[in-house]
JSON list of C-alpha atoms in Angstrom, two decimals:
[
{"chain": "A", "resi": 1, "resn": "UNK", "atom": "CA", "xyz": [-236.96, -131.09, 81.66]},
{"chain": "A", "resi": 2, "resn": "UNK", "atom": "CA", "xyz": [-234.64, -133.35, 79.71]},
{"chain": "A", "resi": 3, "resn": "UNK", "atom": "CA", "xyz": [-232.10, -130.65, 78.78]},
{"chain": "A", "resi": 4, "resn": "UNK", "atom": "CA", "xyz": [-231.66, -129.66, 82.43]},
{"chain": "A", "resi": 5, "resn": "UNK", "atom": "CA", "xyz": [-231.27, -133.29, 83.48]},
{"chain": "A", "resi": 6, "resn": "UNK", "atom": "CA", "xyz": [-228.69, -133.88, 80.76]},
{"chain": "A", "resi": 7, "resn": "UNK", "atom": "CA", "xyz": [-226.58, -130.83, 81.64]},
{"chain": "A", "resi": 8, "resn": "UNK", "atom": "CA", "xyz": [-226.68, -131.23, 85.42]},
{"chain": "A", "resi": 9, "resn": "UNK", "atom": "CA", "xyz": [-226.49, -135.03, 85.85]},
{"chain": "A", "resi": 10, "resn": "UNK", "atom": "CA", "xyz": [-225.32, -136.85, 82.76]},
{"chain": "A", "resi": 11, "resn": "UNK", "atom": "CA", "xyz": [-222.64, -134.51, 81.36]},
{"chain": "A", "resi": 12, "resn": "UNK", "atom": "CA", "xyz": [-220.61, -134.61, 84.59]},
{"chain": "A", "resi": 13, "resn": "UNK", "atom": "CA", "xyz": [-220.76, -138.43, 84.61]},
{"chain": "A", "resi": 14, "resn": "UNK", "atom": "CA", "xyz": [-219.54, -138.62, 81.02]},
{"chain": "A", "resi": 15, "resn": "UNK", "atom": "CA", "xyz": [-216.77, -136.09, 81.63]},
{"chain": "A", "resi": 16, "resn": "UNK", "atom": "CA", "xyz": [-215.61, -137.99, 84.73]},
{"chain": "A", "resi": 17, "resn": "UNK", "atom": "CA", "xyz": [-215.13, -141.03, 82.46]},
{"chain": "A", "resi": 18, "resn": "UNK", "atom": "CA", "xyz": [-213.03, -138.99, 80.03]},
{"chain": "A", "resi": 19, "resn": "UNK", "atom": "CA", "xyz": [-215.69, -138.71, 77.32]},
{"chain": "A", "resi": 20, "resn": "UNK", "atom": "CA", "xyz": [-215.38, -135.56, 75.20]},
{"chain": "A", "resi": 21, "resn": "UNK", "atom": "CA", "xyz": [-218.93, -134.24, 74.89]},
{"chain": "A", "resi": 22, "resn": "UNK", "atom": "CA", "xyz": [-220.23, -131.56, 72.54]},
{"chain": "A", "resi": 23, "resn": "UNK", "atom": "CA", "xyz": [-221.06, -128.33, 74.34]},
{"chain": "A", "resi": 24, "resn": "UNK", "atom": "CA", "xyz": [-223.15, -125.85, 72.37]},
{"chain": "A", "resi": 25, "resn": "UNK", "atom": "CA", "xyz": [-221.63, -122.46, 71.64]},
{"chain": "A", "resi": 26, "resn": "UNK", "atom": "CA", "xyz": [-223.36, -119.56, 73.37]},
{"chain": "A", "resi": 27, "resn": "UNK", "atom": "CA", "xyz": [-225.91, -117.49, 71.55]},
{"chain": "A", "resi": 28, "resn": "UNK", "atom": "CA", "xyz": [-225.06, -113.79, 71.65]},
{"chain": "A", "resi": 29, "resn": "UNK", "atom": "CA", "xyz": [-227.29, -110.85, 70.84]},
{"chain": "A", "resi": 30, "resn": "UNK", "atom": "CA", "xyz": [-226.28, -107.19, 70.72]},
{"chain": "A", "resi": 31, "resn": "UNK", "atom": "CA", "xyz": [-228.91, -104.83, 72.15]},
{"chain": "A", "resi": 32, "resn": "UNK", "atom": "CA", "xyz": [-228.52, -101.21, 73.23]},
{"chain": "A", "resi": 33, "resn": "UNK", "atom": "CA", "xyz": [-224.72, -101.37, 73.36]},
{"chain": "A", "resi": 34, "resn": "UNK", "atom": "CA", "xyz": [-224.58, -104.58, 75.42]},
{"chain": "A", "resi": 35, "resn": "UNK", "atom": "CA", "xyz": [-223.91, -108.21, 74.53]},
{"chain": "A", "resi": 36, "resn": "UNK", "atom": "CA", "xyz": [-226.51, -110.61, 75.96]},
{"chain": "A", "resi": 37, "resn": "UNK", "atom": "CA", "xyz": [-225.47, -114.28, 75.99]},
{"chain": "A", "resi": 38, "resn": "UNK", "atom": "CA", "xyz": [-227.18, -117.58, 76.78]},
{"chain": "A", "resi": 39, "resn": "UNK", "atom": "CA", "xyz": [-226.83, -121.29, 76.16]},
{"chain": "A", "resi": 40, "resn": "UNK", "atom": "CA", "xyz": [-229.27, -123.91, 74.94]},
{"chain": "A", "resi": 41, "resn": "UNK", "atom": "CA", "xyz": [-228.46, -126.27, 77.83]},
{"chain": "A", "resi": 42, "resn": "UNK", "atom": "CA", "xyz": [-229.42, -125.07, 81.31]},
{"chain": "A", "resi": 43, "resn": "UNK", "atom": "CA", "xyz": [-226.75, -125.82, 83.88]},
{"chain": "A", "resi": 44, "resn": "UNK", "atom": "CA", "xyz": [-223.83, -124.78, 81.67]},
{"chain": "A", "resi": 45, "resn": "UNK", "atom": "CA", "xyz": [-222.08, -121.58, 82.61]},
{"chain": "A", "resi": 46, "resn": "UNK", "atom": "CA", "xyz": [-220.61, -118.98, 80.27]},
{"chain": "A", "resi": 47, "resn": "UNK", "atom": "CA", "xyz": [-217.40, -116.98, 80.20]},
{"chain": "A", "resi": 48, "resn": "UNK", "atom": "CA", "xyz": [-216.26, -114.07, 78.06]},
{"chain": "A", "resi": 49, "resn": "UNK", "atom": "CA", "xyz": [-213.02, -112.44, 76.98]},
{"chain": "A", "resi": 50, "resn": "UNK", "atom": "CA", "xyz": [-212.35, -108.84, 75.98]},
{"chain": "A", "resi": 51, "resn": "UNK", "atom": "CA", "xyz": [-208.61, -109.20, 75.35]},
{"chain": "A", "resi": 52, "resn": "UNK", "atom": "CA", "xyz": [-208.35, -111.55, 72.39]},
{"chain": "A", "resi": 53, "resn": "UNK", "atom": "CA", "xyz": [-208.99, -114.75, 74.41]},
{"chain": "A", "resi": 54, "resn": "UNK", "atom": "CA", "xyz": [-206.01, -114.25, 76.75]},
{"chain": "A", "resi": 55, "resn": "UNK", "atom": "CA", "xyz": [-208.10, -114.10, 79.93]},
{"chain": "A", "resi": 56, "resn": "UNK", "atom": "CA", "xyz": [-211.67, -115.20, 80.64]},
{"chain": "A", "resi": 57, "resn": "UNK", "atom": "CA", "xyz": [-214.26, -113.92, 83.11]},
{"chain": "A", "resi": 58, "resn": "UNK", "atom": "CA", "xyz": [-217.46, -115.61, 84.23]},
{"chain": "A", "resi": 59, "resn": "UNK", "atom": "CA", "xyz": [-220.50, -114.18, 82.43]},
{"chain": "A", "resi": 60, "resn": "UNK", "atom": "CA", "xyz": [-223.15, -113.05, 84.91]},
{"chain": "A", "resi": 61, "resn": "UNK", "atom": "CA", "xyz": [-224.85, -110.11, 83.20]},
{"chain": "A", "resi": 62, "resn": "UNK", "atom": "CA", "xyz": [-224.82, -108.36, 79.81]},
{"chain": "A", "resi": 63, "resn": "UNK", "atom": "CA", "xyz": [-221.40, -107.01, 78.83]},
{"chain": "A", "resi": 64, "resn": "UNK", "atom": "CA", "xyz": [-220.91, -103.48, 77.50]},
{"chain": "A", "resi": 65, "resn": "UNK", "atom": "CA", "xyz": [-219.61, -103.49, 73.93]},
{"chain": "A", "resi": 66, "resn": "UNK", "atom": "CA", "xyz": [-216.51, -101.28, 73.75]},
{"chain": "A", "resi": 67, "resn": "UNK", "atom": "CA", "xyz": [-215.16, -101.99, 70.28]},
{"chain": "A", "resi": 68, "resn": "UNK", "atom": "CA", "xyz": [-212.64, -104.50, 71.65]},
{"chain": "A", "resi": 69, "resn": "UNK", "atom": "CA", "xyz": [-212.89, -108.14, 70.57]},
{"chain": "A", "resi": 70, "resn": "UNK", "atom": "CA", "xyz": [-215.66, -109.81, 72.60]},
{"chain": "A", "resi": 71, "resn": "UNK", "atom": "CA", "xyz": [-215.76, -113.62, 72.70]},
{"chain": "A", "resi": 72, "resn": "UNK", "atom": "CA", "xyz": [-217.90, -116.13, 74.63]},
{"chain": "A", "resi": 73, "resn": "UNK", "atom": "CA", "xyz": [-217.77, -119.87, 75.40]},
{"chain": "A", "resi": 74, "resn": "UNK", "atom": "CA", "xyz": [-219.81, -122.29, 77.50]},
{"chain": "A", "resi": 75, "resn": "UNK", "atom": "CA", "xyz": [-218.50, -124.66, 80.19]},
{"chain": "A", "resi": 76, "resn": "UNK", "atom": "CA", "xyz": [-219.59, -127.79, 82.03]},
{"chain": "A", "resi": 77, "resn": "UNK", "atom": "CA", "xyz": [-218.00, -128.12, 85.48]},
{"chain": "A", "resi": 78, "resn": "UNK", "atom": "CA", "xyz": [-214.88, -126.34, 84.22]},
{"chain": "A", "resi": 79, "resn": "UNK", "atom": "CA", "xyz": [-213.57, -129.58, 82.73]},
{"chain": "A", "resi": 80, "resn": "UNK", "atom": "CA", "xyz": [-214.46, -128.82, 79.16]},
{"chain": "A", "resi": 81, "resn": "UNK", "atom": "CA", "xyz": [-215.56, -125.81, 77.15]},
{"chain": "A", "resi": 82, "resn": "UNK", "atom": "CA", "xyz": [-217.28, -125.18, 73.84]},
{"chain": "A", "resi": 83, "resn": "UNK", "atom": "CA", "xyz": [-215.66, -123.58, 70.86]},
{"chain": "A", "resi": 84, "resn": "UNK", "atom": "CA", "xyz": [-215.44, -119.81, 71.03]},
{"chain": "A", "resi": 85, "resn": "UNK", "atom": "CA", "xyz": [-218.17, -117.51, 69.67]},
{"chain": "A", "resi": 86, "resn": "UNK", "atom": "CA", "xyz": [-216.89, -113.98, 68.91]},
{"chain": "A", "resi": 87, "resn": "UNK", "atom": "CA", "xyz": [-219.16, -111.00, 68.41]},
{"chain": "A", "resi": 88, "resn": "UNK", "atom": "CA", "xyz": [-218.50, -108.93, 65.32]},
{"chain": "A", "resi": 89, "resn": "UNK", "atom": "CA", "xyz": [-217.63, -105.35, 66.28]}
]
């Protein structure tokens, strides 16, 4: 589909030319004590932080909510990231 084509082919080309592209912030849902995150563009990857945005880890599965600040952002090829989306605790 067009969103997949855009994220996987065209965004890297634009970034390689130095173009700052808009990356959508992740959507986050809290269910059963876990934060589930996704992005509207397939091909982007997500990361999350549990220490006030000091360090980031790649998001691969729902994250257990512990009462600490929990923030997410999306990435395209590691060159650029979206703004941060924090989950209210």
